[in-house]
Short mmCIF file of C-alpha atoms in Angstrom, two decimals:
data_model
loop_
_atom_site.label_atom_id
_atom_site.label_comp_id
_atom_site.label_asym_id
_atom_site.label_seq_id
_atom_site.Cartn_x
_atom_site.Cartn_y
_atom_site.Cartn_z
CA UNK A 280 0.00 0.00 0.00
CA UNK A 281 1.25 3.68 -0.55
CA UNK A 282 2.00 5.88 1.76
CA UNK A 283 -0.60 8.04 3.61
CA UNK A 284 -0.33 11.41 3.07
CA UNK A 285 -1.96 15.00 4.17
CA UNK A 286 -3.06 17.27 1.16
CA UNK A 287 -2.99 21.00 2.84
CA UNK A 288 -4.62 23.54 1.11
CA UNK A 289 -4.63 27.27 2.27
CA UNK A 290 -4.16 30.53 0.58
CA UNK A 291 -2.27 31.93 3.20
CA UNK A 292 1.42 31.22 3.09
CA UNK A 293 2.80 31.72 6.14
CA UNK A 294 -0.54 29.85 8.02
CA UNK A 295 0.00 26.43 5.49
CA UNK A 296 3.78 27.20 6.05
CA UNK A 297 4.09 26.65 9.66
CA UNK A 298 0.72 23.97 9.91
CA UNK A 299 2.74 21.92 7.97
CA UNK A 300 6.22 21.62 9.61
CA UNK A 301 3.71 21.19 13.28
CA UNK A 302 2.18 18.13 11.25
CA UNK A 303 5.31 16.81 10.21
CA UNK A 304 6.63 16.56 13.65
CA UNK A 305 3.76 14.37 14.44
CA UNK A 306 5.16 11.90 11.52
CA UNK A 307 2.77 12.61 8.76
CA UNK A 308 3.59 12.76 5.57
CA UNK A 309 2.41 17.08 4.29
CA UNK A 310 2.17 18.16 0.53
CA UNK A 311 1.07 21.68 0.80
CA UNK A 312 -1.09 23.55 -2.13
CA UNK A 313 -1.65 26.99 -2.50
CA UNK A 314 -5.16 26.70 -4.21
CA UNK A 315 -7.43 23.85 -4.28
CA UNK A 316 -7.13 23.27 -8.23
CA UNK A 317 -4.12 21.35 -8.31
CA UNK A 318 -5.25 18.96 -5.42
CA UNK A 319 -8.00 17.39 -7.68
CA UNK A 320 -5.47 15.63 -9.86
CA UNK A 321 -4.00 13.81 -6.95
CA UNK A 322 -7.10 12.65 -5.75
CA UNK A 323 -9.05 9.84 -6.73
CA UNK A 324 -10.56 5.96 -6.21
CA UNK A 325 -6.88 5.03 -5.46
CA UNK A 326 -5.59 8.17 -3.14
CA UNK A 327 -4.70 6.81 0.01
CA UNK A 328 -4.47 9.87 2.59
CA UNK A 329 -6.65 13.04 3.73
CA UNK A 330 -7.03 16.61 2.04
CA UNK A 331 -7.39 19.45 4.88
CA UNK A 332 -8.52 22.62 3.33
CA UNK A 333 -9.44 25.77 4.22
CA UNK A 334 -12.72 27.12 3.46
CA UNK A 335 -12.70 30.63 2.55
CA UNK A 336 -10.34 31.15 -0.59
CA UNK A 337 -10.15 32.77 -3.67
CA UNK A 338 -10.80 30.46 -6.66
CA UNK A 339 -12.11 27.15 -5.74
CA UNK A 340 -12.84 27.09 -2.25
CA UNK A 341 -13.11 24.63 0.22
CA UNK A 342 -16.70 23.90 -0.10
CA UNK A 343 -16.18 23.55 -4.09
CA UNK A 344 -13.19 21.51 -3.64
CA UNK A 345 -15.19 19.53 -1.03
CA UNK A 346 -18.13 18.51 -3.60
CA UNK A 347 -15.94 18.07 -6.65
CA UNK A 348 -13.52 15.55 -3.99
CA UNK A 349 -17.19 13.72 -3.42
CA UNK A 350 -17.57 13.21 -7.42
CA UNK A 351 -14.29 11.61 -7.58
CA UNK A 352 -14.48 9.44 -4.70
CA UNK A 353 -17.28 10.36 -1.52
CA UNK A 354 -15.23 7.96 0.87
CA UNK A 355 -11.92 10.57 1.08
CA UNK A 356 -12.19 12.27 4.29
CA UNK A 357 -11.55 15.90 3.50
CA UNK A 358 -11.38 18.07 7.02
CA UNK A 359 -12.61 21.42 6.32
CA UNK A 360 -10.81 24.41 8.33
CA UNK A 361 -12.67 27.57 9.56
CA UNK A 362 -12.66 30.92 10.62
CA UNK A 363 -14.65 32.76 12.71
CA UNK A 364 -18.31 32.81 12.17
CA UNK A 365 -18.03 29.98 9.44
CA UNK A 366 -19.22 27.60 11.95
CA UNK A 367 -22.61 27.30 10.39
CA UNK A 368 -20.74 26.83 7.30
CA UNK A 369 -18.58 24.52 8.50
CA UNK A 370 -22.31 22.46 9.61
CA UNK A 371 -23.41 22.84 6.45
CA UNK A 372 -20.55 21.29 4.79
CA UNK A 373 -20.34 18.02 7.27
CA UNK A 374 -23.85 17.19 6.36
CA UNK A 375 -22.79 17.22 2.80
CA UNK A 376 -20.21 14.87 3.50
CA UNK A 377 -16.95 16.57 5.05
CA UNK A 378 -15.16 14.70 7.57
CA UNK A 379 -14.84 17.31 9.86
CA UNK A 380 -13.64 20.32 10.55
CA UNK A 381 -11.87 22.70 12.98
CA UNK A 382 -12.21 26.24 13.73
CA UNK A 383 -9.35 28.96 13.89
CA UNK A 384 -7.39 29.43 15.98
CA UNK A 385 -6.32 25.06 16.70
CA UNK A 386 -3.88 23.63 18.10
CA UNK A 387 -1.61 21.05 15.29
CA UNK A 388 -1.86 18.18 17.68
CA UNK A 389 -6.00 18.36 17.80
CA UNK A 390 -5.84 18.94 13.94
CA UNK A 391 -3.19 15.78 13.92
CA UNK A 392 -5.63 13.31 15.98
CA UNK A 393 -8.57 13.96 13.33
CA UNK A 394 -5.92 13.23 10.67
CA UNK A 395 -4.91 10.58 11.87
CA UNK A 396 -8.67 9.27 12.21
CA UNK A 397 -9.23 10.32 9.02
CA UNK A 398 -6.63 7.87 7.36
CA UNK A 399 -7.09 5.19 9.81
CA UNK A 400 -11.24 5.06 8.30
CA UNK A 401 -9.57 5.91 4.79
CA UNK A 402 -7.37 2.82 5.05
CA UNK A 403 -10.33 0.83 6.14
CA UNK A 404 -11.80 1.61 2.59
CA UNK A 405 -9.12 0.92 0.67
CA UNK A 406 -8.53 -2.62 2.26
CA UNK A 407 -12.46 -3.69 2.04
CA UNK A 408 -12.62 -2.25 -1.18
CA UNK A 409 -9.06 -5.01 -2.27
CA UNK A 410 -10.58 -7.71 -0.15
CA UNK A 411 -13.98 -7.19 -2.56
CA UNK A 412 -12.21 -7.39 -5.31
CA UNK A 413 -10.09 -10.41 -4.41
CA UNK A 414 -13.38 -11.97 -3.88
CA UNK A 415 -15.25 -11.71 -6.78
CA UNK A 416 -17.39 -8.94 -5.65
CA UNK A 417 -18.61 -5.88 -6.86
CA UNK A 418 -15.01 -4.09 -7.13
CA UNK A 419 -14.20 0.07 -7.58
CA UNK A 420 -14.47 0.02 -11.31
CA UNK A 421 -18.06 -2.18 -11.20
CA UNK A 422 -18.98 1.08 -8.90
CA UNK A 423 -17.85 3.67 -11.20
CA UNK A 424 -18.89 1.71 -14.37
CA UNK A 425 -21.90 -0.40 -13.18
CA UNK A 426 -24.12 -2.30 -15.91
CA UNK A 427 -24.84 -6.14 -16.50
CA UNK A 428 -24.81 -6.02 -19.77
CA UNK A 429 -22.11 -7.65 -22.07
CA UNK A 430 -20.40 -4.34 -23.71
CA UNK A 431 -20.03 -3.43 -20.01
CA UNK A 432 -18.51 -6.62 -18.60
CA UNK A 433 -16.23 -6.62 -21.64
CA UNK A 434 -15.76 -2.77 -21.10
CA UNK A 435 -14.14 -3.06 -17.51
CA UNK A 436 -12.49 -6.22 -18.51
CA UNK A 437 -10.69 -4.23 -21.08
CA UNK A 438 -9.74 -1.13 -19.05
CA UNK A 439 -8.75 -3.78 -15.93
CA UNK A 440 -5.99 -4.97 -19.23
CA UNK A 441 -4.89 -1.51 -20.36
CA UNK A 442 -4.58 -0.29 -17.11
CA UNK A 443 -1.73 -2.03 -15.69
CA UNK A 444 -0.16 -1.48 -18.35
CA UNK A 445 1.73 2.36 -19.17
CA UNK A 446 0.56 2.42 -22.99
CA UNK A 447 -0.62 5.56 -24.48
CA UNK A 448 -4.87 4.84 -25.00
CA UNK A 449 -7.13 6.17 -27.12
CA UNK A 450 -11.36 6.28 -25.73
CA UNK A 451 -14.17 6.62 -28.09
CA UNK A 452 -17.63 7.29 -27.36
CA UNK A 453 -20.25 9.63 -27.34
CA UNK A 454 -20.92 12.90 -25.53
CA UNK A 455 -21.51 11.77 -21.94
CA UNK A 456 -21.01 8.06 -22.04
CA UNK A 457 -18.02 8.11 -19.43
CA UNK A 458 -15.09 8.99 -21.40
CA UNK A 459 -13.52 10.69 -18.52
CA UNK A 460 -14.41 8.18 -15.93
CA UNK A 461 -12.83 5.14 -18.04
CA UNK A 462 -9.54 7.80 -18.24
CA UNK A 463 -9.44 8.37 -14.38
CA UNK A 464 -10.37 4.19 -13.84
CA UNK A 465 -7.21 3.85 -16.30
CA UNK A 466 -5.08 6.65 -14.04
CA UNK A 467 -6.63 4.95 -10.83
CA UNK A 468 -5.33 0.74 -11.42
CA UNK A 469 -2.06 1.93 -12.86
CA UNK A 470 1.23 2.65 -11.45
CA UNK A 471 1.14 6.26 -11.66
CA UNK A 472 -2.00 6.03 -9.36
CA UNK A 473 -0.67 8.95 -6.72
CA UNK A 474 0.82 10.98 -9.75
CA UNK A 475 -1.08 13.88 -10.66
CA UNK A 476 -4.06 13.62 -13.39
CA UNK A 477 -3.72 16.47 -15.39
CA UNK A 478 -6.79 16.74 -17.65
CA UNK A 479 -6.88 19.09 -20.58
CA UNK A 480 -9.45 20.32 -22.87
CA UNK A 481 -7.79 20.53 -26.44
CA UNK A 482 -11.28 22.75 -27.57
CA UNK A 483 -10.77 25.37 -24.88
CA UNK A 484 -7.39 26.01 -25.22
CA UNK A 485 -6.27 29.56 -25.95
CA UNK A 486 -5.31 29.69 -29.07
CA UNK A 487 -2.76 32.51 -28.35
CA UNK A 488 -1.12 30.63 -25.51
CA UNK A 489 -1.87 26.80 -26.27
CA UNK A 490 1.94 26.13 -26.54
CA UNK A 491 2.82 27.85 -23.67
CA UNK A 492 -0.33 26.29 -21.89
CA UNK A 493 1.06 23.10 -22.67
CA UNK A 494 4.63 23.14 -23.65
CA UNK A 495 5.60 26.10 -20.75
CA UNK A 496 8.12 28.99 -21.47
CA UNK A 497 10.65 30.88 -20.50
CA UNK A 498 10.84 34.19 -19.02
CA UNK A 499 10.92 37.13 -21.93
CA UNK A 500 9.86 34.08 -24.55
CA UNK A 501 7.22 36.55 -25.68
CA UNK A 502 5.50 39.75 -24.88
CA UNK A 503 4.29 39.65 -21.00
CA UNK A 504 6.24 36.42 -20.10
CA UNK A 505 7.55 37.85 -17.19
CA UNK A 506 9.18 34.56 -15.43
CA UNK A 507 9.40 31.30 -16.36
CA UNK A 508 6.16 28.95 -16.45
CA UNK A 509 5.87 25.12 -16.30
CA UNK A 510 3.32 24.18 -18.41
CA UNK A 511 0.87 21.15 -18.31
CA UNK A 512 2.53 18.61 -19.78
CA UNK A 513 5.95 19.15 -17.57
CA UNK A 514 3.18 19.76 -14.48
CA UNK A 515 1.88 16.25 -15.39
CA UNK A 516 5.29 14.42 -14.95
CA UNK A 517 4.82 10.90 -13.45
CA UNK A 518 1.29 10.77 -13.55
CA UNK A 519 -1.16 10.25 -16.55
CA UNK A 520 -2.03 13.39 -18.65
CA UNK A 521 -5.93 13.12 -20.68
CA UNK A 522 -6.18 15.19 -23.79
CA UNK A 523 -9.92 15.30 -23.97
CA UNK A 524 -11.74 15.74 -27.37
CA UNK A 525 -7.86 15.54 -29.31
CA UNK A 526 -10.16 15.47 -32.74
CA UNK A 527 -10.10 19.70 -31.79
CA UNK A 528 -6.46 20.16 -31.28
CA UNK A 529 -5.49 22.49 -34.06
CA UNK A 530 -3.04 20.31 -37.14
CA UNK A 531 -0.02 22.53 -36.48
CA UNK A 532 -0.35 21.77 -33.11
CA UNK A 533 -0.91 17.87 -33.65
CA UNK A 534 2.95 17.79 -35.28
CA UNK A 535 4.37 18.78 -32.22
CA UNK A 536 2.79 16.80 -29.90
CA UNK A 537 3.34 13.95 -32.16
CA UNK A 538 7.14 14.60 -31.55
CA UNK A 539 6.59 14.51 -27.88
CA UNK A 540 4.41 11.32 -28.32
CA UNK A 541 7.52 9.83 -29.84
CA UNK A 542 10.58 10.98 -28.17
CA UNK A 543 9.12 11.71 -24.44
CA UNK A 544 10.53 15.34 -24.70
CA UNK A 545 9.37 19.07 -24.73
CA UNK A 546 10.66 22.15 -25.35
CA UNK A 547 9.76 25.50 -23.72
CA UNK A 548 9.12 28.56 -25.30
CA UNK A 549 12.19 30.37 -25.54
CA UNK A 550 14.34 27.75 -24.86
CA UNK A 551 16.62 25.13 -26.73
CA UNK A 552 16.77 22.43 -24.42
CA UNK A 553 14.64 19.79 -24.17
CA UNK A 554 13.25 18.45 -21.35
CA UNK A 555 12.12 14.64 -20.59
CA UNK A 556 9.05 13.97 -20.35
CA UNK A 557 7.90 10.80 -17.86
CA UNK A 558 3.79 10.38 -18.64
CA UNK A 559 1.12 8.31 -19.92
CA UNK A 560 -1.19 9.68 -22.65
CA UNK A 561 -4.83 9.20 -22.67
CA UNK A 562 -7.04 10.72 -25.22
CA UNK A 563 -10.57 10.81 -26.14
CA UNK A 564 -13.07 11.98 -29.36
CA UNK A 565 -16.27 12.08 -29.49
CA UNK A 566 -15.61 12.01 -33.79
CA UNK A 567 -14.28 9.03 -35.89
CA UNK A 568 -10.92 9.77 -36.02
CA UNK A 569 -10.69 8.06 -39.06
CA UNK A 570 -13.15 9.92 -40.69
CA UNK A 571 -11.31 13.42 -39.31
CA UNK A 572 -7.82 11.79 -41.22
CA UNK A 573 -9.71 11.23 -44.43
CA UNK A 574 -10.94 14.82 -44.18
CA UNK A 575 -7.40 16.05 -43.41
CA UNK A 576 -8.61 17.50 -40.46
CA UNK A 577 -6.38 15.05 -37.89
CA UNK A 578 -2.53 13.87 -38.87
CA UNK A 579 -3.02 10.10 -39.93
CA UNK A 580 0.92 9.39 -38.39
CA UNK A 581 -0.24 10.94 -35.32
CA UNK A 582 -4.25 8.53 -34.90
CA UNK A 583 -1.78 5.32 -35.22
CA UNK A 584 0.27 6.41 -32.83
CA UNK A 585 -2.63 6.77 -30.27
CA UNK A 586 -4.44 4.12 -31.62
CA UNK A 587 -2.23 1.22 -29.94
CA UNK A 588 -4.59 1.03 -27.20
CA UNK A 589 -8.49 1.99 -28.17
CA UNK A 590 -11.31 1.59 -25.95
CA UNK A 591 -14.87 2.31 -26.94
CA UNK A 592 -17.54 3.39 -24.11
CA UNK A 593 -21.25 2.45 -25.01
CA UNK A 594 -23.57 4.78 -25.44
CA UNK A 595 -26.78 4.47 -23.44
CA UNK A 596 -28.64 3.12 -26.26
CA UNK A 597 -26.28 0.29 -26.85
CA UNK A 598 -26.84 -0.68 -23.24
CA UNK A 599 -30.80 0.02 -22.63
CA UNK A 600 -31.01 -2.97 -20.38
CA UNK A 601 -28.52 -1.27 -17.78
CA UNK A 602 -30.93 1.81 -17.74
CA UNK A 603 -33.19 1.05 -14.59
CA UNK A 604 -30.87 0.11 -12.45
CA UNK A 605 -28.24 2.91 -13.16
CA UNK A 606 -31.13 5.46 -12.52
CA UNK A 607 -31.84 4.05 -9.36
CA UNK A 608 -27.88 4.03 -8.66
CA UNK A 609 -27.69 7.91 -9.65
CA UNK A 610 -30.80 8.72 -7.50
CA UNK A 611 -29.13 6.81 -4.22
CA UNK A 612 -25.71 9.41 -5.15
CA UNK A 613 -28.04 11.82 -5.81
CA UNK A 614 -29.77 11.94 -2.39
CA UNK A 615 -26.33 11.42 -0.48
CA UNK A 616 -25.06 14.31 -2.13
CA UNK A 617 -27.66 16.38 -1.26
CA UNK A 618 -27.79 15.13 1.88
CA UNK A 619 -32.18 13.98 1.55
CA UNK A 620 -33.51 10.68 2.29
CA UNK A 621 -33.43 7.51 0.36
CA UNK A 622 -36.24 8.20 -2.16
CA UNK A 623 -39.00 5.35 -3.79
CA UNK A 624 -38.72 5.75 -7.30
CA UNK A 625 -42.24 5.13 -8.92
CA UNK A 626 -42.74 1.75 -10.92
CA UNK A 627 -44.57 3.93 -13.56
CA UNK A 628 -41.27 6.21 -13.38
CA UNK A 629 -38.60 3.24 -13.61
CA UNK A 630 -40.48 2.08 -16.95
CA UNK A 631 -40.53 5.81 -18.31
CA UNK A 632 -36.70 5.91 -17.23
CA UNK A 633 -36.42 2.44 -19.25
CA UNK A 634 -37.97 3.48 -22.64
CA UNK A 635 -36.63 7.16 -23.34
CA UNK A 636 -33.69 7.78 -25.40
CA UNK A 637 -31.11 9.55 -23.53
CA UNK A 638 -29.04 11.33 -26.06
CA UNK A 639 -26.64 12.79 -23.55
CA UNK A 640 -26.19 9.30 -22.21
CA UNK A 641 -24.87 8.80 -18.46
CA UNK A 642 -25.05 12.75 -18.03
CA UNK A 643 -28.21 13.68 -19.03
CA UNK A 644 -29.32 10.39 -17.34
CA UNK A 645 -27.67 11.71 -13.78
CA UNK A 646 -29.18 15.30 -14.30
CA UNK A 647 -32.70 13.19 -14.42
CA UNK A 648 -31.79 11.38 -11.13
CA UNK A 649 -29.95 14.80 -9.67
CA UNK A 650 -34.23 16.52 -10.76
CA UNK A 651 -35.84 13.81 -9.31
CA UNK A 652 -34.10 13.98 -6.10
CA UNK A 653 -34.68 17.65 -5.46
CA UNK A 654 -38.17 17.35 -6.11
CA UNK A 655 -38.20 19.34 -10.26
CA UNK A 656 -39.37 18.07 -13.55
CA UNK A 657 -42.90 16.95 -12.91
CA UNK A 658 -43.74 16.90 -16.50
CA UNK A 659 -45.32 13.95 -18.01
CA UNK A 660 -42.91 10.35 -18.53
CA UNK A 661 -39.53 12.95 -16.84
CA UNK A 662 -38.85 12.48 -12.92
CA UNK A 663 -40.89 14.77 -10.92
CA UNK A 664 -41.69 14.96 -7.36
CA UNK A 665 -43.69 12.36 -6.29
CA UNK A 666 -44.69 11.50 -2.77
CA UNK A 667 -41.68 9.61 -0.65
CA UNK A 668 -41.56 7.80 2.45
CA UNK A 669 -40.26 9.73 5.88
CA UNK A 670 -36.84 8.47 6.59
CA UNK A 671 -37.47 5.63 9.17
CA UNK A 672 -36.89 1.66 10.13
CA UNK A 673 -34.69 -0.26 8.92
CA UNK A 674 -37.16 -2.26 7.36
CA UNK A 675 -38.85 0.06 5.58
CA UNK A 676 -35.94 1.29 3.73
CA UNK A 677 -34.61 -2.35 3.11
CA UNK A 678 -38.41 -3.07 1.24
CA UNK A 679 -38.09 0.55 -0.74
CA UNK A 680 -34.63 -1.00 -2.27
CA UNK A 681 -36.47 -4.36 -2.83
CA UNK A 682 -38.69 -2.96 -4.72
CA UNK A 683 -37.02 -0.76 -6.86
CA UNK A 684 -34.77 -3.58 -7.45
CA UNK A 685 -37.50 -5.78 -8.77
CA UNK A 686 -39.02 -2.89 -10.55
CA UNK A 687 -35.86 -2.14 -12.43
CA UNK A 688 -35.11 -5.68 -13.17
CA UNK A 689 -39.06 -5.95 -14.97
CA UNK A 690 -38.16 -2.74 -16.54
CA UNK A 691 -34.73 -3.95 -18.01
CA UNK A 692 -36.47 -7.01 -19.02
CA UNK A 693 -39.16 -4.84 -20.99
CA UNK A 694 -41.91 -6.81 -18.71
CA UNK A 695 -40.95 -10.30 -19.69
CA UNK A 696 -41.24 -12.08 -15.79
CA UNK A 697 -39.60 -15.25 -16.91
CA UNK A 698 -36.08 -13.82 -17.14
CA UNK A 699 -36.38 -11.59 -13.97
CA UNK A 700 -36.81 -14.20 -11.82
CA UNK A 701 -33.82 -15.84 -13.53
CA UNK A 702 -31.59 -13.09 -12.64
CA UNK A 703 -32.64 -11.91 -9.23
CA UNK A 704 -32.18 -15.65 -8.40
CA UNK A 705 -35.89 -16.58 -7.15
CA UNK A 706 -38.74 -18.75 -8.19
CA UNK A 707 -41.11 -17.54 -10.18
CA UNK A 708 -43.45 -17.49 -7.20
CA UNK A 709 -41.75 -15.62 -4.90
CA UNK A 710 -41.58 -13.20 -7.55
CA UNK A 711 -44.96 -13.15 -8.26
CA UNK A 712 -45.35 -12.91 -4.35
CA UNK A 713 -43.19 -9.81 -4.22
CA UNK A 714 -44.68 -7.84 -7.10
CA UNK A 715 -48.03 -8.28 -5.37
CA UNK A 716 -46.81 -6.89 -1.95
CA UNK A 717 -45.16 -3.92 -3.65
CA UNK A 718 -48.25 -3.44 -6.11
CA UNK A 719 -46.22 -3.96 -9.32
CA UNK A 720 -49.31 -4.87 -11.09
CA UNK A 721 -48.93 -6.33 -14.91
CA UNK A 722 -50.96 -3.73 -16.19
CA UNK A 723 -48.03 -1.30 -15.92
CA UNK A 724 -45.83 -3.41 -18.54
CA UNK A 725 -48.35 -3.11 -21.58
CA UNK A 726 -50.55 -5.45 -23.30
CA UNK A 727 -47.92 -6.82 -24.89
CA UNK A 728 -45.61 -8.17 -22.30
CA UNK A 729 -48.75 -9.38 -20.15
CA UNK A 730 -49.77 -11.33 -23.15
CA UNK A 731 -46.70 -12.97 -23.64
CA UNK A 732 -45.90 -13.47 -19.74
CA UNK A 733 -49.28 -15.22 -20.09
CA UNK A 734 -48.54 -17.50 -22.84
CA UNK A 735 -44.79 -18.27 -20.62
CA UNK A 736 -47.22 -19.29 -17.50
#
């Protein structure tokens, strides 16, 4: 296992000066940050330590940092520090999931215990989540890229291959379909798992600066280059860096980075000597590639290069079946994030979920389940804001996930009984049992499907 480690993040140098050296005479292991942006690329499913960030900063703040830490992985305790007054902040933000958090003035060995606490839990997760795996269980990667349907158990099978390795990969798929969660799942199972993740939007890159954005330069290299400036791809060094969308990186661009694709080197701005470069590559398109070559819109030399390694993410179309369960996956996130109760999604809602087309794929789909939760959208065959149990027993909540379950699995099965009882692992008449307790009448499914599940009886 890697070593535990603090991320500190304050704006205030001398404060995140001194709170580290007090932390580091405790034994822990301190990488300090003067804004929150850079922390994000050292966090993820693998990071094995604790951020500790303070809340009120320019830029990203802590709270930010705090929910876009929860999107990458909800179990990393992040400890939020406060001033004064920010206490009701500070409540705010451990019902939304913080770990804790202290209030200014503290002393470095109170701040050190909850640390301490903090990677003692996070170590617990790591461990149950390796013991899971090593068990045939529902692993990480089954949690970030759930679905029982064949292009998805081929789909983690193939990143689970690529990943250990350090090859350069290229991921296809449409807008929204995961491209960036396969890329982190790649960064996550490698070796270069606590190296940064530096992730890089070729279609909103200056086009002024884009080669000192990526390339850096050196001071006086051109007008208003006042000191020298590492750019991304030296920032990236040792860890994995993601050009997303590549098919929009301009073709005089595309040379040069084909040169650092093959030699491992870069040049600054203003400089002659070359630096070496120590990262992994990942790229993703939205576009045929192929299709961009043929138009002369992408450098042919430079799509077999990157294509040594290609994974394609399904759309949401090509995986319908996975639909009702993933909802009801994206509403459970939903209502942690947002801090409400475990909600009863609606039979009639499930099957609504099951048949639309969902264009924007795994996005749009979560921005459904995000609507539903917060009580919008009540528009006809969308998630609105139907009624919902009280939070309460045990056993109530245990029969809500029951029956969603069963209601997802008739929904994925497009009403057909026989083959939901085959997969949920029960007789047909405990099935038919269940559906009457939770008033999944036939009726819902169509004509069709009751027909048919008649002629099956």
């Amino acid at each position: 296992m890697s070593e535990q480690r603090v991320l500190l993040v304050d704006d205030e140098e001398e404060l995140r000066r001194s709170t580290a050296q007090a932390l580091e005479l405790f034994g822990l292991t301190v990488q300090t940050f003067s804004t929150a942006d850079h922390v994000l690329e050292l966090t993820g499913f693998s990071f094995d330590g604790v951020v500790v960030s303070d809340i009120r900063m320019p830029g990203t703040d802590g709270m930010t940092l705090l929910h876009r830490i929860r999107e990458l992985d909800a179990e990393i305790p992040v400890i939020l520090v406060t001033g004064h007054g920010d206490v009701q902040l500070a409540v705010k933000a451990m019902r939304e999931g913080a770990y804790d958090f202290l209030e200014k003035p503290f002393t470095p060995q109170h701040l050190a215990g909850i640390i301490r606490r903090g990677m003692d839990r996070r170590g617990l997760v790591l461990e149950n989540r390796r013991l899971r795996a090593v068990a045939g269980k529902r692993d990480d990667l089954e949690a970030r890229l759930p679905g029982r349907t064949q292009v998805m158990v081929d789909l983690r099978y193939r990143i689970r291959a690529i990943g250990a390795s350090d090859a350069d990969t290229l991921i296809i798929g449409e807008t929204g379909a995961g491209k960036e969660v396969v890329a982190r799942a790649l960064h996550d199972i490698s070796s270069r798992a606590n190296r940064p993740f530096i992730a890089i939007n070729c279609a909103a890159l200056p086009e002024n600066l884009i080669e000192s954005e990526l390339f850096g330069h050196e001071a006086g290299a051109f007008p208003g280059a006042l000191r020298p400036r590492y750019g991304k791809f030296e920032h990236g060094r040792g860890g994995t860096i993601l050009l997303d969308e590549i098919g929009s990186m301009p073709v005089d661009l595309q040379a040069k980075f084909l040169r650092v694709l093959q030699e491992r080197v870069i040049t600054r701005l203003g400089s002659n000597e070359t630096v070496p470069l120590d990262v992994r590559f990942i790229a993703t398109s939205k576009v045929d590639l192929e299709a961009e070559v043929a138009a002369g819109r992408f450098r042919a030399d430079l799509f077999y290069r990157l294509n040594v390694a290609t994974i394609h993410v399904p759309s949401l179309a090509q995986r319908r079946p996975d639909i009702p369960l993933l909802f009801l996956q994206l509403v459970r996130e939903a209502a942690a994030r947002y801090g409400r109760e475990d909600a009863d999604v609606p039979q009639e809602l499930i099957s609504s979920i099951a048949q639309r087309d969902w264009p924007g794929n795994v996005r749009e789909l979560r921005n459904a389940a995000d609507r539903f939760v917060l009580g919008l959208d009540s528009g006809p065959g969308e998630p609105g804001s139907p009624s919902r149990p009280d939070a309460g027993r045990l056993a109530d909540k245990v029969a809500a996930f029951e029956r969603n379950i069963i209601a997802g699995a008739i929904a994925a099965h497009g009403g057909a009984l026989r083959p939901v009882y085959e997969s949920l692992g029960i007789s047909r008449k405990t099935l038919y049992e269940k559906m009457q307790k939770y008033g999944l009448d036939k009726k819902l499914l169509g004509p069709e499907q009751v027909l048919q599940e008649d002629r099956d009886s």
